[in-house]
JSON list of C-alpha atoms in Angstrom, two decimals:
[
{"chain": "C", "resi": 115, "resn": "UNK", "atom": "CA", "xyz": [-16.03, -7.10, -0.01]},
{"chain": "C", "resi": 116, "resn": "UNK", "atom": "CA", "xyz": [-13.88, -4.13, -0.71]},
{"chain": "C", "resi": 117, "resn": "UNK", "atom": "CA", "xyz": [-10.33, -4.19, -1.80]},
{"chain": "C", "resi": 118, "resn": "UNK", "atom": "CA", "xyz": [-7.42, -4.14, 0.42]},
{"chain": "C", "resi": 119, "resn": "UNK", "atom": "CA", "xyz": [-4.45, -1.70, 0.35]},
{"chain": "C", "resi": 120, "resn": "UNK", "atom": "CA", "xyz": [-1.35, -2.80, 2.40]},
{"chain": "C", "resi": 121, "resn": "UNK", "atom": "CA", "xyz": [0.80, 0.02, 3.38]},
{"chain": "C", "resi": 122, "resn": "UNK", "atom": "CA", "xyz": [3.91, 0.22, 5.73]},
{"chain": "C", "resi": 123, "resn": "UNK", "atom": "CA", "xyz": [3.21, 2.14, 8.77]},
{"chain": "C", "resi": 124, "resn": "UNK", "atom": "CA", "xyz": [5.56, 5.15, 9.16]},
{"chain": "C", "resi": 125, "resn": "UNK", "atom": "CA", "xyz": [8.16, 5.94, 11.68]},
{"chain": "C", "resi": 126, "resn": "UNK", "atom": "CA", "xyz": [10.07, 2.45, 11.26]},
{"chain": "C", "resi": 127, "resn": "UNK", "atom": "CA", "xyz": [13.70, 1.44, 12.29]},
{"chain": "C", "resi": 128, "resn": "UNK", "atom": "CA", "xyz": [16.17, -0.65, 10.07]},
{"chain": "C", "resi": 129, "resn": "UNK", "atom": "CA", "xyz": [18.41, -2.46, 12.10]},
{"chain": "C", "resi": 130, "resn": "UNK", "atom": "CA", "xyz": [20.87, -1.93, 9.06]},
{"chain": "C", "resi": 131, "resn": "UNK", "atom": "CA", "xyz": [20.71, 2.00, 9.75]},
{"chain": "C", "resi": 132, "resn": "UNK", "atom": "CA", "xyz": [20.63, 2.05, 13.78]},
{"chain": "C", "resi": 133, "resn": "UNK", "atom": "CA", "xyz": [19.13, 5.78, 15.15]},
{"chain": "C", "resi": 134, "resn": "UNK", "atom": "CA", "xyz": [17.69, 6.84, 12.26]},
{"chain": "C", "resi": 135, "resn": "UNK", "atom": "CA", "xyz": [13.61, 6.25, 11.51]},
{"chain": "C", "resi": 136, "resn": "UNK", "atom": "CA", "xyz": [11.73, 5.64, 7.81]},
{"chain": "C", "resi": 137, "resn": "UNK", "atom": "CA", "xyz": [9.00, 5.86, 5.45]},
{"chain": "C", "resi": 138, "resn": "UNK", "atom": "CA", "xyz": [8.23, 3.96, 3.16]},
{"chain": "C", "resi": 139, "resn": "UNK", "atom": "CA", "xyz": [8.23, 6.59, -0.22]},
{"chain": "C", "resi": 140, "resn": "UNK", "atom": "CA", "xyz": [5.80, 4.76, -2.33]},
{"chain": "C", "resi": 141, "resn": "UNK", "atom": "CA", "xyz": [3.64, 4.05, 0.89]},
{"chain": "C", "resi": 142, "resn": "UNK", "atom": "CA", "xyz": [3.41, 7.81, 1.91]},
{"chain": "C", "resi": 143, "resn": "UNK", "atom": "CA", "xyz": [2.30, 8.28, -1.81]},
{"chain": "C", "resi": 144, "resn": "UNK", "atom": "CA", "xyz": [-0.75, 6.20, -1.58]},
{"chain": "C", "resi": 145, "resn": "UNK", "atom": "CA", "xyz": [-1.32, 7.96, 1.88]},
{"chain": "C", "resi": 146, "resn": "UNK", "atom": "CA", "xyz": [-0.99, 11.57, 0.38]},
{"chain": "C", "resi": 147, "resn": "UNK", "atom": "CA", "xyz": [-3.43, 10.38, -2.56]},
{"chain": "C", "resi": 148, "resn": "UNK", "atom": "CA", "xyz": [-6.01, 8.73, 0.24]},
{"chain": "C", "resi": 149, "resn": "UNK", "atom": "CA", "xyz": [-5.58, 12.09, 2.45]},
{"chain": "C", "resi": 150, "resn": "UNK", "atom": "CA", "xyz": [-6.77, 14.18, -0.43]},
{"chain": "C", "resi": 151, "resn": "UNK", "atom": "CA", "xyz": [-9.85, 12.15, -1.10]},
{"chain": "C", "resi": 152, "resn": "UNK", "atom": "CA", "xyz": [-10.95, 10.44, 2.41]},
{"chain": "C", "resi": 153, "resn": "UNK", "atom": "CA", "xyz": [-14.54, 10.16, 0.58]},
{"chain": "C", "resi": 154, "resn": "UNK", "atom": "CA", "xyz": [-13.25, 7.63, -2.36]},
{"chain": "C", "resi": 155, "resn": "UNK", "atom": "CA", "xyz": [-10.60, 6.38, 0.52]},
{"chain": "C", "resi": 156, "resn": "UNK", "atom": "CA", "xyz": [-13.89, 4.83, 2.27]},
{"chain": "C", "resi": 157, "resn": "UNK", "atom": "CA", "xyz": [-14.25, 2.47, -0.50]},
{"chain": "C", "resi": 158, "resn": "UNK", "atom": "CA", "xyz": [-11.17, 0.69, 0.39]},
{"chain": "C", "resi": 159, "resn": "UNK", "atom": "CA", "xyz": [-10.14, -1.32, 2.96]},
{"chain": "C", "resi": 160, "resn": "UNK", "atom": "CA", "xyz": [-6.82, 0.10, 4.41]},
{"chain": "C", "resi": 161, "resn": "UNK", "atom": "CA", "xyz": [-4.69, -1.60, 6.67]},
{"chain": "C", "resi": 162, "resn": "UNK", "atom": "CA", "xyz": [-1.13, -0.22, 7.73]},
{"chain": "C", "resi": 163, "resn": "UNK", "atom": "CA", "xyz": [1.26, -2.84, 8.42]},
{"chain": "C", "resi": 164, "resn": "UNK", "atom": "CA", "xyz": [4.39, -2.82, 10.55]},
{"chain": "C", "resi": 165, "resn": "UNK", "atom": "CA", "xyz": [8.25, -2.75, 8.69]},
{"chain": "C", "resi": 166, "resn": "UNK", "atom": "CA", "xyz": [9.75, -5.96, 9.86]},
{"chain": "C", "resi": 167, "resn": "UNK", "atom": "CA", "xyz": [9.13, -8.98, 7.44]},
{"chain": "C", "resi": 168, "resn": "UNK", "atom": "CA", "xyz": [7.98, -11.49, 8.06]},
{"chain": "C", "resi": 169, "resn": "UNK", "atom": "CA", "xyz": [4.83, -9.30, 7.24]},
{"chain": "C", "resi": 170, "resn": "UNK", "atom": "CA", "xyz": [2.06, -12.08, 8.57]},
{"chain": "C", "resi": 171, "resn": "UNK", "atom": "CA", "xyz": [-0.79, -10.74, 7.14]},
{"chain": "C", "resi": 172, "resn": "UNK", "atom": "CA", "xyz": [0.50, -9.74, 4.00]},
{"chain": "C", "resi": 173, "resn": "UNK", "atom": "CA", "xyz": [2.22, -13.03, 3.95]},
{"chain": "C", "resi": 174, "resn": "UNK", "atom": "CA", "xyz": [-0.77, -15.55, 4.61]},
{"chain": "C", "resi": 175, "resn": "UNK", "atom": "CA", "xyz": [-2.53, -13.85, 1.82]},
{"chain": "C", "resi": 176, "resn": "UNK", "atom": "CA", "xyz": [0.16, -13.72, -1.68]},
{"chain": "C", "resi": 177, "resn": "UNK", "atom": "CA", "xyz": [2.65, -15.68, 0.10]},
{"chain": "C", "resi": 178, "resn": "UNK", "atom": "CA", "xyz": [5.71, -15.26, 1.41]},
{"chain": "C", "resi": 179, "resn": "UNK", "atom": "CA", "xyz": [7.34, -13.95, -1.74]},
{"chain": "C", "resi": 180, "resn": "UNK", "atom": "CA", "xyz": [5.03, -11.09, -2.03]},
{"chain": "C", "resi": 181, "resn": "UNK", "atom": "CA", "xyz": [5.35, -9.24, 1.00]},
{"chain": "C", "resi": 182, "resn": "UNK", "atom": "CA", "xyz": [6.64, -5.80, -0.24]},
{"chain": "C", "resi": 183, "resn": "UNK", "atom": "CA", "xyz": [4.01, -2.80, 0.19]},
{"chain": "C", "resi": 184, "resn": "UNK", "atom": "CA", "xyz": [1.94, -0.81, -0.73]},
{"chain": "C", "resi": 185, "resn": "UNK", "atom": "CA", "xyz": [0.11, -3.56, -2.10]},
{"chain": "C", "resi": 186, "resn": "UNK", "atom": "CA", "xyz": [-3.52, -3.66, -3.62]},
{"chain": "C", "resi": 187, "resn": "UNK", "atom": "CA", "xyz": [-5.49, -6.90, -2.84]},
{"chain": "C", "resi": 188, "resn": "UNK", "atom": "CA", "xyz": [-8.57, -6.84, -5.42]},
{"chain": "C", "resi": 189, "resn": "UNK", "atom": "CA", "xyz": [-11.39, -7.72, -3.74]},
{"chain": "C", "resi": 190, "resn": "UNK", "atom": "CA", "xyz": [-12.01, -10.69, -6.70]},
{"chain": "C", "resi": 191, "resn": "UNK", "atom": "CA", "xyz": [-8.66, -11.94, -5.67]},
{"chain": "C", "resi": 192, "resn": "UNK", "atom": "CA", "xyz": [-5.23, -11.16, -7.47]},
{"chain": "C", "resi": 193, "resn": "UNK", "atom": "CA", "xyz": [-2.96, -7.96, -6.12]},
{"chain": "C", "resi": 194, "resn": "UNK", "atom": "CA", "xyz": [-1.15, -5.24, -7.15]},
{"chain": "C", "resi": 195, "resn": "UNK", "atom": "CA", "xyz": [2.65, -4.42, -6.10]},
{"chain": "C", "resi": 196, "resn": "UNK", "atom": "CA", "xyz": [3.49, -1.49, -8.13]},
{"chain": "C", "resi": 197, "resn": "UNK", "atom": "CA", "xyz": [2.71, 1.91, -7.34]},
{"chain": "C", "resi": 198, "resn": "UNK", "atom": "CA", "xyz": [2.00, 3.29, -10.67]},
{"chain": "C", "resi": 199, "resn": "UNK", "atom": "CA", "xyz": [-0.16, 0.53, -11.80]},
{"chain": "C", "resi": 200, "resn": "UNK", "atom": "CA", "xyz": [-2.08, 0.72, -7.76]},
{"chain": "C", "resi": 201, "resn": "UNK", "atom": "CA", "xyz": [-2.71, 4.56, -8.63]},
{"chain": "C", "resi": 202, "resn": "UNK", "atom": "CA", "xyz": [-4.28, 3.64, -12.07]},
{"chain": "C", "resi": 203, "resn": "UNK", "atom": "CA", "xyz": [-6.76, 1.21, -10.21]},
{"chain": "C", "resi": 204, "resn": "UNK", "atom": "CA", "xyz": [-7.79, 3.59, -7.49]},
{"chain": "C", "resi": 205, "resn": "UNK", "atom": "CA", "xyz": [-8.70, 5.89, -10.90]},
{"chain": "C", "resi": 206, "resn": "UNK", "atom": "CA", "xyz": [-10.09, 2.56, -12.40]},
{"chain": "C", "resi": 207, "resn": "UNK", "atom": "CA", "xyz": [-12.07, 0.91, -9.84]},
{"chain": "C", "resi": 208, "resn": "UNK", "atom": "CA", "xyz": [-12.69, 3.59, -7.60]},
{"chain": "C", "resi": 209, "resn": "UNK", "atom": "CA", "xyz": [-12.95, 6.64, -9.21]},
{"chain": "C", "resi": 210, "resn": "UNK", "atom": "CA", "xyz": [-9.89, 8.61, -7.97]},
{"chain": "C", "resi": 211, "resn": "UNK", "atom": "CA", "xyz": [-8.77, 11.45, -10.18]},
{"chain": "C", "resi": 212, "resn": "UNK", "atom": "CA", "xyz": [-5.82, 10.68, -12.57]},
{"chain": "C", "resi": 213, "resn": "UNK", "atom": "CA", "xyz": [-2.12, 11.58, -11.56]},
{"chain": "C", "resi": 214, "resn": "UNK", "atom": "CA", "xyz": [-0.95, 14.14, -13.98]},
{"chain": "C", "resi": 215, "resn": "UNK", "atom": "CA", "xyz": [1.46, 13.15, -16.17]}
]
C-alpha cells in the first residue's frame, strides 16, 4: 500500500467570490514538487479532489474535521495536513530532494 496525497483540483469557484476561479497555493506546491520528479511521484498514490466540502473521500477517511488539503495519508495509517511537514516526508519516506532553505 502506498501513501495517499489529497490535493484540491485546480480551477475551482467560491460561491463567496462569484466569477472569479482558484487554486489552492499549498496544493499547486505539492503539484510543482510532484511535476519535477514524476519518477519518485510514482511511489505515491495521488488523488485530486474537488473544492466543495463536504470532501467525501477525504472525509470517510480522518473525519469530518480533517478535510482541508493537501493532505498526506501514511500508508501505516495517521496523516499529514501541513505543507511543510508533507514536503519533509516526501524527502523522508520517499526520497524527494530537500526544499532549500
Amino acid at each position: 500500500m502506498k501513501d495517499t496525497l489529497y490535493i484540491l483540483a485546480p480551477g475551482f469557484e467560491d460561491p463567496a467570490y462569484p466569477g472569479k476561479a482558484f487554486y489552492c497555493w499549498h496544493c499547486a506546491l505539492m503539484e510543482g514538487v510532484l511535476a519535477s520528479f514524476p519518477e519518485l511521484a510514482d511511489r505515491l498514490d495521488v488523488r485530486r479532489i474537488a473544492w466543495p466540502k463536504p470532501r467525501r473521500e477525504v472525509a470517510e477517511l480522518l473525519g469530518e474535521d480533517n478535510q482541508s488539503l493537501p493532505v498526506l495519508v501514511l500508508s501505516e495509517g495517521g496523516f499529514i495536513n501541513d505543507k511543510d511537514e508533507i514536503l519533509a516526508a516526501l524527502t523522508e519516506r520517499h526520497g524527494f530532494p530537500h526544499p532549500h532553505p
